Amino acid sequence: MDWEDTTEQAAFRAEVRQLIDERLPEWYRERTRLGIEHGPEGGWVADRASGEPERVAAATEWTEALAERGWFAPHWPEEYGGGGLSSMEQFIFKQEVAEAAAPDVGGQGVSMLGPTIIVHGSEEQKSAYLPGILSGEFLWAQGYSEPGAGSDLASLATRAVRDGDEFVINGQKIWTSNAHHADALFALVRTDPDAPKHRGISFMLIDDIHTPGLSVRPLINMAWEHGFNETFFENVRVPASNVLGEENRGWYVGMTLLDFERSNISEAVRIRRYIRRLVRDATSGPASAYARRVGTLRHEVADRFIETEVCQNFSFRVISIQNAGMIPNYEASTSRMFMVELDQRTARTGAKVFGLYSNLWDPEDERTPSMGLFTLRYVTTISRTIAGGSSEIQRTIIATRGLGLPRS
């Protein structure tokens, strides 16, 4: 593996750094200087919807800076307003944005729905929805998981019954990220209950989150943060023209993945940033006296830093495969599983380093180490090995596809 940039890659990296240096709003820079990390309530989506003038202005300025170069949607084709970046260019772009602690933008509209509309949408749907996503003015939330259909998503039970030119939707979704900030919702719904479970599902665009009968209720996590929601559908009427792709073929539409960067480099960089923060705050500040007395934990912190190197090299491996024109399989599962479990270990180590001081959660309390970062991460990373494909699923993929072991 060659860790060095080519001449072209180095030039592109310099271009990304220049944009960040010149155009990242001061509001974000100040948060980074203060050591404020984004949690479920943070990030560009919440900034854009906050109603706070300075915060909204920062999100808007950063959106405009990226959009000027097509980098608001860097993996979209240029003909649809995206950046058309190669896999390696996306890797470099995300790496530099993460190193600068600059916010990721666009939400699930950019990362998921837009590419799916480009592949499966009609020309009318592309014209209706892509411009709003690209401008950052129209935010979408994803309605996939249900109380009885999480890891086995194909068991979803939310029904959509045809009534003339409309569908009438009844059911419930759960873990709907940022639905309280969203303008619209895309969802998988069952339109043929008699078909096999992977069939009879349609992909529905509910282009107004305030459609009568659709209600959003908050789910508060253990850190008292509001990132998730429940969404309930009670006779929600949606035009039949809002089905994306073929009716009853929504499972295949929903599983659409374009060939864009999936190396998790942003996560690897973020965890390393946490480690640096831990080392800094363990050697200065009100909790440092305790941290210095616990000498054995130095080895644990060193282990975590070494593991961030491993995590980053897993990311390099995945992007190298993509850059060679191949599709990573078990390699992506290896990278993801290691990364989310490292995130949990880093949070535990950070909480242990500060001992009883880790009982302090209030970021405004000057005695709280790292503004409560590692305590908050300790309780919020519990779900990391479940959400988005559990570690058990990843291990099965690694065993069967990577090691060639038989299925049990």
PDB file of N, CA and C in Angstrom, residues 204-293:
ATOM      1  N   MET A 204     -41.622   5.079  -0.606  1.00  0.00           N
ATOM      2  CA  MET A 204     -42.572   6.186  -0.661  1.00  0.00           C
ATOM      3  C   MET A 204     -41.916   7.506  -0.273  1.00  0.00           C
ATOM      4  N   LEU A 205     -42.192   8.551  -1.052  1.00  0.00           N
ATOM      5  CA  LEU A 205     -41.716   9.894  -0.760  1.00  0.00           C
ATOM      6  C   LEU A 205     -42.861  10.686  -0.146  1.00  0.00           C
ATOM      7  N   ILE A 206     -42.757  10.964   1.134  1.00  0.00           N
ATOM      8  CA  ILE A 206     -43.766  11.757   1.836  1.00  0.00           C
ATOM      9  C   ILE A 206     -43.179  13.152   1.949  1.00  0.00           C
ATOM     10  N   ASP A 207     -43.506  14.017   0.986  1.00  0.00           N
ATOM     11  CA  ASP A 207     -42.752  15.253   0.809  1.00  0.00           C
ATOM     12  C   ASP A 207     -43.210  16.405   1.687  1.00  0.00           C
ATOM     13  N   ASP A 208     -43.974  16.108   2.724  1.00  0.00           N
ATOM     14  CA  ASP A 208     -44.325  17.114   3.716  1.00  0.00           C
ATOM     15  C   ASP A 208     -44.453  16.433   5.073  1.00  0.00           C
ATOM     16  N   ILE A 209     -43.540  16.731   5.974  1.00  0.00           N
ATOM     17  CA  ILE A 209     -43.533  16.094   7.289  1.00  0.00           C
ATOM     18  C   ILE A 209     -44.782  16.465   8.083  1.00  0.00           C
ATOM     19  N   HIS A 210     -45.494  17.514   7.646  1.00  0.00           N
ATOM     20  CA  HIS A 210     -46.706  17.962   8.342  1.00  0.00           C
ATOM     21  C   HIS A 210     -47.981  17.444   7.676  1.00  0.00           C
ATOM     22  N   THR A 211     -47.851  16.440   6.821  1.00  0.00           N
ATOM     23  CA  THR A 211     -49.028  15.820   6.208  1.00  0.00           C
ATOM     24  C   THR A 211     -49.992  15.361   7.305  1.00  0.00           C
ATOM     25  N   PRO A 212     -51.296  15.650   7.172  1.00  0.00           N
ATOM     26  CA  PRO A 212     -52.252  15.228   8.214  1.00  0.00           C
ATOM     27  C   PRO A 212     -52.155  13.740   8.512  1.00  0.00           C
ATOM     28  N   GLY A 213     -52.132  13.409   9.809  1.00  0.00           N
ATOM     29  CA  GLY A 213     -52.047  12.020  10.248  1.00  0.00           C
ATOM     30  C   GLY A 213     -50.642  11.561  10.555  1.00  0.00           C
ATOM     31  N   LEU A 214     -49.624  12.352  10.171  1.00  0.00           N
ATOM     32  CA  LEU A 214     -48.227  11.980  10.432  1.00  0.00           C
ATOM     33  C   LEU A 214     -47.760  12.768  11.659  1.00  0.00           C
ATOM     34  N   SER A 215     -47.336  12.058  12.682  1.00  0.00           N
ATOM     35  CA  SER A 215     -46.876  12.726  13.894  1.00  0.00           C
ATOM     36  C   SER A 215     -45.478  12.242  14.268  1.00  0.00           C
ATOM     37  N   VAL A 216     -44.685  13.161  14.790  1.00  0.00           N
ATOM     38  CA  VAL A 216     -43.305  12.899  15.196  1.00  0.00           C
ATOM     39  C   VAL A 216     -43.204  13.093  16.698  1.00  0.00           C
ATOM     40  N   ARG A 217     -42.712  12.061  17.402  1.00  0.00           N
ATOM     41  CA  ARG A 217     -42.587  12.131  18.860  1.00  0.00           C
ATOM     42  C   ARG A 217     -41.129  11.868  19.256  1.00  0.00           C
ATOM     43  N   PRO A 218     -40.604  12.642  20.174  1.00  0.00           N
ATOM     44  CA  PRO A 218     -39.172  12.542  20.500  1.00  0.00           C
ATOM     45  C   PRO A 218     -38.811  11.282  21.268  1.00  0.00           C
ATOM     46  N   LEU A 219     -37.610  10.795  21.032  1.00  0.00           N
ATOM     47  CA  LEU A 219     -36.978   9.758  21.839  1.00  0.00           C
ATOM     48  C   LEU A 219     -35.708  10.370  22.423  1.00  0.00           C
ATOM     49  N   ILE A 220     -35.598  10.417  23.734  1.00  0.00           N
ATOM     50  CA  ILE A 220     -34.453  11.034  24.403  1.00  0.00           C
ATOM     51  C   ILE A 220     -33.502   9.939  24.863  1.00  0.00           C
ATOM     52  N   ASN A 221     -32.230  10.058  24.514  1.00  0.00           N
ATOM     53  CA  ASN A 221     -31.277   9.011  24.882  1.00  0.00           C
ATOM     54  C   ASN A 221     -30.765   9.193  26.308  1.00  0.00           C
ATOM     55  N   MET A 222     -29.844   8.336  26.719  1.00  0.00           N
ATOM     56  CA  MET A 222     -29.375   8.349  28.103  1.00  0.00           C
ATOM     57  C   MET A 222     -28.543   9.578  28.454  1.00  0.00           C
ATOM     58  N   ALA A 223     -28.117  10.298  27.432  1.00  0.00           N
ATOM     59  CA  ALA A 223     -27.392  11.548  27.677  1.00  0.00           C
ATOM     60  C   ALA A 223     -28.332  12.746  27.615  1.00  0.00           C
ATOM     61  N   TRP A 224     -29.636  12.475  27.645  1.00  0.00           N
ATOM     62  CA  TRP A 224     -30.670  13.508  27.598  1.00  0.00           C
ATOM     63  C   TRP A 224     -30.602  14.304  26.296  1.00  0.00           C
ATOM     64  N   GLU A 225     -30.196  13.641  25.227  1.00  0.00           N
ATOM     65  CA  GLU A 225     -30.122  14.302  23.927  1.00  0.00           C
ATOM     66  C   GLU A 225     -31.252  13.814  23.030  1.00  0.00           C
ATOM     67  N   HIS A 226     -31.716  14.704  22.188  1.00  0.00           N
ATOM     68  CA  HIS A 226     -32.812  14.385  21.280  1.00  0.00           C
ATOM     69  C   HIS A 226     -32.280  14.301  19.852  1.00  0.00           C
ATOM     70  N   GLY A 227     -31.986  13.093  19.411  1.00  0.00           N
ATOM     71  CA  GLY A 227     -31.558  12.872  18.034  1.00  0.00           C
ATOM     72  C   GLY A 227     -32.531  11.988  17.287  1.00  0.00           C
ATOM     73  N   PHE A 228     -33.158  11.042  18.006  1.00  0.00           N
ATOM     74  CA  PHE A 228     -34.089  10.076  17.419  1.00  0.00           C
ATOM     75  C   PHE A 228     -35.536  10.464  17.685  1.00  0.00           C
ATOM     76  N   ASN A 229     -36.417   9.837  16.919  1.00  0.00           N
ATOM     77  CA  ASN A 229     -37.854  10.057  17.073  1.00  0.00           C
ATOM     78  C   ASN A 229     -38.620   8.785  16.725  1.00  0.00           C
ATOM     79  N   GLU A 230     -39.870   8.751  17.179  1.00  0.00           N
ATOM     80  CA  GLU A 230     -40.859   7.816  16.663  1.00  0.00           C
ATOM     81  C   GLU A 230     -41.733   8.588  15.686  1.00  0.00           C
ATOM     82  N   THR A 231     -42.144   7.942  14.614  1.00  0.00           N
ATOM     83  CA  THR A 231     -43.083   8.565  13.682  1.00  0.00           C
ATOM     84  C   THR A 231     -44.281   7.656  13.524  1.00  0.00           C
ATOM     85  N   PHE A 232     -45.462   8.248  13.633  1.00  0.00           N
ATOM     86  CA  PHE A 232     -46.705   7.488  13.565  1.00  0.00           C
ATOM     87  C   PHE A 232     -47.515   7.937  12.345  1.00  0.00           C
ATOM     88  N   PHE A 233     -48.120   6.944  11.680  1.00  0.00           N
ATOM     89  CA  PHE A 233     -48.916   7.203  10.479  1.00  0.00           C
ATOM     90  C   PHE A 233     -50.351   6.750  10.737  1.00  0.00           C
ATOM     91  N   GLU A 234     -51.266   7.701  10.687  1.00  0.00           N
ATOM     92  CA  GLU A 234     -52.679   7.405  10.897  1.00  0.00           C
ATOM     93  C   GLU A 234     -53.466   7.937   9.699  1.00  0.00           C
ATOM     94  N   ASN A 235     -53.741   7.045   8.754  1.00  0.00           N
ATOM     95  CA  ASN A 235     -54.459   7.410   7.520  1.00  0.00           C
ATOM     96  C   ASN A 235     -53.777   8.574   6.794  1.00  0.00           C
ATOM     97  N   VAL A 236     -52.464   8.465   6.665  1.00  0.00           N
ATOM     98  CA  VAL A 236     -51.683   9.474   5.954  1.00  0.00           C
ATOM     99  C   VAL A 236     -51.838   9.252   4.447  1.00  0.00           C
ATOM    100  N   ARG A 237     -52.298  10.265   3.742  1.00  0.00           N
ATOM    101  CA  ARG A 237     -52.537  10.141   2.298  1.00  0.00           C
ATOM    102  C   ARG A 237     -51.359  10.726   1.513  1.00  0.00           C
ATOM    103  N   VAL A 238     -50.860   9.901   0.581  1.00  0.00           N
ATOM    104  CA  VAL A 238     -49.718  10.293  -0.244  1.00  0.00           C
ATOM    105  C   VAL A 238     -50.053   9.986  -1.701  1.00  0.00           C
ATOM    106  N   PRO A 239     -49.801  10.909  -2.628  1.00  0.00           N
ATOM    107  CA  PRO A 239     -50.078  10.633  -4.044  1.00  0.00           C
ATOM    108  C   PRO A 239     -49.339   9.392  -4.534  1.00  0.00           C
ATOM    109  N   ALA A 240     -50.006   8.612  -5.381  1.00  0.00           N
ATOM    110  CA  ALA A 240     -49.380   7.405  -5.926  1.00  0.00           C
ATOM    111  C   ALA A 240     -48.141   7.749  -6.747  1.00  0.00           C
ATOM    112  N   SER A 241     -48.091   8.980  -7.275  1.00  0.00           N
ATOM    113  CA  SER A 241     -46.926   9.407  -8.058  1.00  0.00           C
ATOM    114  C   SER A 241     -45.685   9.577  -7.201  1.00  0.00           C
ATOM    115  N   ASN A 242     -45.849   9.514  -5.869  1.00  0.00           N
ATOM    116  CA  ASN A 242     -44.705   9.653  -4.968  1.00  0.00           C
ATOM    117  C   ASN A 242     -44.001   8.334  -4.686  1.00  0.00           C
ATOM    118  N   VAL A 243     -44.432   7.254  -5.321  1.00  0.00           N
ATOM    119  CA  VAL A 243     -43.693   5.994  -5.224  1.00  0.00           C
ATOM    120  C   VAL A 243     -42.425   6.132  -6.056  1.00  0.00           C
ATOM    121  N   LEU A 244     -41.281   5.846  -5.438  1.00  0.00           N
ATOM    122  CA  LEU A 244     -40.005   5.926  -6.141  1.00  0.00           C
ATOM    123  C   LEU A 244     -39.663   4.550  -6.693  1.00  0.00           C
ATOM    124  N   GLY A 245     -39.447   4.470  -8.004  1.00  0.00           N
ATOM    125  CA  GLY A 245     -39.211   3.170  -8.633  1.00  0.00           C
ATOM    126  C   GLY A 245     -40.522   2.427  -8.823  1.00  0.00           C
ATOM    127  N   GLU A 246     -40.416   1.115  -8.960  1.00  0.00           N
ATOM    128  CA  GLU A 246     -41.607   0.303  -9.196  1.00  0.00           C
ATOM    129  C   GLU A 246     -42.358   0.011  -7.903  1.00  0.00           C
ATOM    130  N   GLU A 247     -43.692   0.022  -8.000  1.00  0.00           N
ATOM    131  CA  GLU A 247     -44.503  -0.398  -6.874  1.00  0.00           C
ATOM    132  C   GLU A 247     -44.208  -1.859  -6.555  1.00  0.00           C
ATOM    133  N   ASN A 248     -44.119  -2.173  -5.277  1.00  0.00           N
ATOM    134  CA  ASN A 248     -43.815  -3.521  -4.763  1.00  0.00           C
ATOM    135  C   ASN A 248     -42.363  -3.944  -5.007  1.00  0.00           C
ATOM    136  N   ARG A 249     -41.536  -3.038  -5.497  1.00  0.00           N
ATOM    137  CA  ARG A 249     -40.110  -3.346  -5.678  1.00  0.00           C
ATOM    138  C   ARG A 249     -39.255  -2.387  -4.846  1.00  0.00           C
ATOM    139  N   GLY A 250     -39.851  -1.849  -3.789  1.00  0.00           N
ATOM    140  CA  GLY A 250     -39.169  -0.839  -2.995  1.00  0.00           C
ATOM    141  C   GLY A 250     -37.978  -1.352  -2.225  1.00  0.00           C
ATOM    142  N   TRP A 251     -37.960  -2.654  -1.903  1.00  0.00           N
ATOM    143  CA  TRP A 251     -36.813  -3.207  -1.181  1.00  0.00           C
ATOM    144  C   TRP A 251     -35.540  -3.003  -1.992  1.00  0.00           C
ATOM    145  N   TYR A 252     -35.640  -3.234  -3.281  1.00  0.00           N
ATOM    146  CA  TYR A 252     -34.465  -3.141  -4.150  1.00  0.00           C
ATOM    147  C   TYR A 252     -34.097  -1.679  -4.399  1.00  0.00           C
ATOM    148  N   VAL A 253     -35.113  -0.807  -4.406  1.00  0.00           N
ATOM    149  CA  VAL A 253     -34.840   0.624  -4.509  1.00  0.00           C
ATOM    150  C   VAL A 253     -34.127   1.104  -3.239  1.00  0.00           C
ATOM    151  N   GLY A 254     -34.654   0.695  -2.087  1.00  0.00           N
ATOM    152  CA  GLY A 254     -34.093   1.128  -0.816  1.00  0.00           C
ATOM    153  C   GLY A 254     -32.687   0.630  -0.566  1.00  0.00           C
ATOM    154  N   MET A 255     -32.319  -0.479  -1.169  1.00  0.00           N
ATOM    155  CA  MET A 255     -30.989  -1.033  -0.964  1.00  0.00           C
ATOM    156  C   MET A 255     -29.969  -0.495  -1.959  1.00  0.00           C
ATOM    157  N   THR A 256     -30.405   0.428  -2.795  1.00  0.00           N
ATOM    158  CA  THR A 256     -29.504   0.996  -3.795  1.00  0.00           C
ATOM    159  C   THR A 256     -28.292   1.642  -3.128  1.00  0.00           C
ATOM    160  N   LEU A 257     -27.127   1.280  -3.591  1.00  0.00           N
ATOM    161  CA  LEU A 257     -25.890   1.904  -3.126  1.00  0.00           C
ATOM    162  C   LEU A 257     -25.069   2.287  -4.339  1.00  0.00           C
ATOM    163  N   LEU A 258     -24.728   3.540  -4.423  1.00  0.00           N
ATOM    164  CA  LEU A 258     -23.837   3.953  -5.496  1.00  0.00           C
ATOM    165  C   LEU A 258     -22.399   3.720  -5.060  1.00  0.00           C
ATOM    166  N   ASP A 259     -21.512   3.741  -6.040  1.00  0.00           N
ATOM    167  CA  ASP A 259     -20.102   3.479  -5.763  1.00  0.00           C
ATOM    168  C   ASP A 259     -19.445   4.765  -5.262  1.00  0.00           C
ATOM    169  N   PHE A 260     -19.727   5.122  -4.011  1.00  0.00           N
ATOM    170  CA  PHE A 260     -19.057   6.268  -3.440  1.00  0.00           C
ATOM    171  C   PHE A 260     -18.344   5.848  -2.168  1.00  0.00           C
ATOM    172  N   GLU A 261     -17.556   6.758  -1.651  1.00  0.00           N
ATOM    173  CA  GLU A 261     -16.598   6.429  -0.592  1.00  0.00           C
ATOM    174  C   GLU A 261     -17.283   5.875   0.653  1.00  0.00           C
ATOM    175  N   ARG A 262     -16.853   4.669   1.070  1.00  0.00           N
ATOM    176  CA  ARG A 262     -17.430   4.009   2.235  1.00  0.00           C
ATOM    177  C   ARG A 262     -16.345   3.542   3.199  1.00  0.00           C
ATOM    178  N   SER A 263     -15.259   4.320   3.303  1.00  0.00           N
ATOM    179  CA  SER A 263     -14.105   3.851   4.058  1.00  0.00           C
ATOM    180  C   SER A 263     -14.180   4.166   5.551  1.00  0.00           C
ATOM    181  N   ASN A 264     -15.131   5.013   5.963  1.00  0.00           N
ATOM    182  CA  ASN A 264     -15.239   5.433   7.371  1.00  0.00           C
ATOM    183  C   ASN A 264     -14.050   6.277   7.823  1.00  0.00           C
ATOM    184  N   ILE A 265     -13.396   6.960   6.880  1.00  0.00           N
ATOM    185  CA  ILE A 265     -12.230   7.739   7.278  1.00  0.00           C
ATOM    186  C   ILE A 265     -12.629   8.872   8.222  1.00  0.00           C
ATOM    187  N   SER A 266     -13.821   9.438   8.052  1.00  0.00           N
ATOM    188  CA  SER A 266     -14.256  10.511   8.947  1.00  0.00           C
ATOM    189  C   SER A 266     -14.320  10.025  10.388  1.00  0.00           C
ATOM    190  N   GLU A 267     -14.827   8.797  10.575  1.00  0.00           N
ATOM    191  CA  GLU A 267     -14.924   8.227  11.917  1.00  0.00           C
ATOM    192  C   GLU A 267     -13.537   7.970  12.501  1.00  0.00           C
ATOM    193  N   ALA A 268     -12.629   7.447  11.689  1.00  0.00           N
ATOM    194  CA  ALA A 268     -11.277   7.176  12.175  1.00  0.00           C
ATOM    195  C   ALA A 268     -10.599   8.461  12.645  1.00  0.00           C
ATOM    196  N   VAL A 269     -10.755   9.532  11.870  1.00  0.00           N
ATOM    197  CA  VAL A 269     -10.157  10.812  12.229  1.00  0.00           C
ATOM    198  C   VAL A 269     -10.801  11.363  13.496  1.00  0.00           C
ATOM    199  N   ARG A 270     -12.130  11.243  13.591  1.00  0.00           N
ATOM    200  CA  ARG A 270     -12.836  11.766  14.757  1.00  0.00           C
ATOM    201  C   ARG A 270     -12.381  11.073  16.037  1.00  0.00           C
ATOM    202  N   ILE A 271     -12.237   9.753  16.020  1.00  0.00           N
ATOM    203  CA  ILE A 271     -11.820   9.024  17.218  1.00  0.00           C
ATOM    204  C   ILE A 271     -10.397   9.415  17.605  1.00  0.00           C
ATOM    205  N   ARG A 272      -9.540   9.600  16.627  1.00  0.00           N
ATOM    206  CA  ARG A 272      -8.176  10.047  16.948  1.00  0.00           C
ATOM    207  C   ARG A 272      -8.204  11.431  17.584  1.00  0.00           C
ATOM    208  N   ARG A 273      -9.118  12.277  17.125  1.00  0.00           N
ATOM    209  CA  ARG A 273      -9.245  13.597  17.728  1.00  0.00           C
ATOM    210  C   ARG A 273      -9.658  13.486  19.189  1.00  0.00           C
ATOM    211  N   TYR A 274     -10.530  12.524  19.505  1.00  0.00           N
ATOM    212  CA  TYR A 274     -10.923  12.285  20.894  1.00  0.00           C
ATOM    213  C   TYR A 274      -9.722  11.870  21.738  1.00  0.00           C
ATOM    214  N   ILE A 275      -8.871  11.018  21.179  1.00  0.00           N
ATOM    215  CA  ILE A 275      -7.696  10.558  21.929  1.00  0.00           C
ATOM    216  C   ILE A 275      -6.774  11.736  22.241  1.00  0.00           C
ATOM    217  N   ARG A 276      -6.561  12.598  21.247  1.00  0.00           N
ATOM    218  CA  ARG A 276      -5.711  13.771  21.483  1.00  0.00           C
ATOM    219  C   ARG A 276      -6.313  14.669  22.558  1.00  0.00           C
ATOM    220  N   ARG A 277      -7.613  14.806  22.524  1.00  0.00           N
ATOM    221  CA  ARG A 277      -8.304  15.600  23.543  1.00  0.00           C
ATOM    222  C   ARG A 277      -8.106  14.964  24.920  1.00  0.00           C
ATOM    223  N   LEU A 278      -8.187  13.643  24.979  1.00  0.00           N
ATOM    224  CA  LEU A 278      -8.016  12.937  26.249  1.00  0.00           C
ATOM    225  C   LEU A 278      -6.615  13.170  26.811  1.00  0.00           C
ATOM    226  N   VAL A 279      -5.600  13.046  25.968  1.00  0.00           N
ATOM    227  CA  VAL A 279      -4.221  13.245  26.418  1.00  0.00           C
ATOM    228  C   VAL A 279      -4.031  14.674  26.913  1.00  0.00           C
ATOM    229  N   ARG A 280      -4.576  15.635  26.173  1.00  0.00           N
ATOM    230  CA  ARG A 280      -4.441  17.048  26.575  1.00  0.00           C
ATOM    231  C   ARG A 280      -5.103  17.307  27.920  1.00  0.00           C
ATOM    232  N   ASP A 281      -6.340  16.837  28.083  1.00  0.00           N
ATOM    233  CA  ASP A 281      -7.093  17.151  29.301  1.00  0.00           C
ATOM    234  C   ASP A 281      -6.656  16.304  30.492  1.00  0.00           C
ATOM    235  N   ALA A 282      -5.972  15.186  30.230  1.00  0.00           N
ATOM    236  CA  ALA A 282      -5.460  14.366  31.334  1.00  0.00           C
ATOM    237  C   ALA A 282      -4.160  14.926  31.898  1.00  0.00           C
ATOM    238  N   THR A 283      -3.575  15.901  31.199  1.00  0.00           N
ATOM    239  CA  THR A 283      -2.320  16.494  31.670  1.00  0.00           C
ATOM    240  C   THR A 283      -2.471  17.958  32.063  1.00  0.00           C
ATOM    241  N   SER A 284      -3.710  18.451  31.996  1.00  0.00           N
ATOM    242  CA  SER A 284      -3.973  19.825  32.422  1.00  0.00           C
ATOM    243  C   SER A 284      -5.433  19.927  32.848  1.00  0.00           C
ATOM    244  N   GLY A 285      -5.742  20.887  33.682  1.00  0.00           N
ATOM    245  CA  GLY A 285      -7.124  21.048  34.110  1.00  0.00           C
ATOM    246  C   GLY A 285      -7.382  20.418  35.467  1.00  0.00           C
ATOM    247  N   PRO A 286      -8.604  20.590  36.000  1.00  0.00           N
ATOM    248  CA  PRO A 286      -8.913  20.178  37.373  1.00  0.00           C
ATOM    249  C   PRO A 286      -8.844  18.677  37.610  1.00  0.00           C
ATOM    250  N   ALA A 287      -9.043  17.863  36.597  1.00  0.00           N
ATOM    251  CA  ALA A 287      -9.028  16.416  36.801  1.00  0.00           C
ATOM    252  C   ALA A 287      -7.668  15.802  36.521  1.00  0.00           C
ATOM    253  N   SER A 288      -6.707  16.604  36.086  1.00  0.00           N
ATOM    254  CA  SER A 288      -5.416  16.052  35.667  1.00  0.00           C
ATOM    255  C   SER A 288      -4.644  15.439  36.831  1.00  0.00           C
ATOM    256  N   ALA A 289      -4.795  15.982  38.041  1.00  0.00           N
ATOM    257  CA  ALA A 289      -4.069  15.426  39.191  1.00  0.00           C
ATOM    258  C   ALA A 289      -4.468  13.983  39.423  1.00  0.00           C
ATOM    259  N   TYR A 290      -5.762  13.695  39.305  1.00  0.00           N
ATOM    260  CA  TYR A 290      -6.203  12.309  39.448  1.00  0.00           C
ATOM    261  C   TYR A 290      -5.672  11.462  38.298  1.00  0.00           C
ATOM    262  N   ALA A 291      -5.792  11.983  37.084  1.00  0.00           N
ATOM    263  CA  ALA A 291      -5.391  11.206  35.906  1.00  0.00           C
ATOM    264  C   ALA A 291      -3.914  10.841  35.960  1.00  0.00           C
ATOM    265  N   ARG A 292      -3.057  11.755  36.463  1.00  0.00           N
ATOM    266  CA  ARG A 292      -1.629  11.474  36.506  1.00  0.00           C
ATOM    267  C   ARG A 292      -1.288  10.394  37.529  1.00  0.00           C
ATOM    268  N   ARG A 293      -2.128  10.244  38.552  1.00  0.00           N
ATOM    269  CA  ARG A 293      -1.860   9.231  39.581  1.00  0.00           C
ATOM    270  C   ARG A 293      -2.153   7.822  39.077  1.00  0.00           C
TER     271      ARG A 293
END
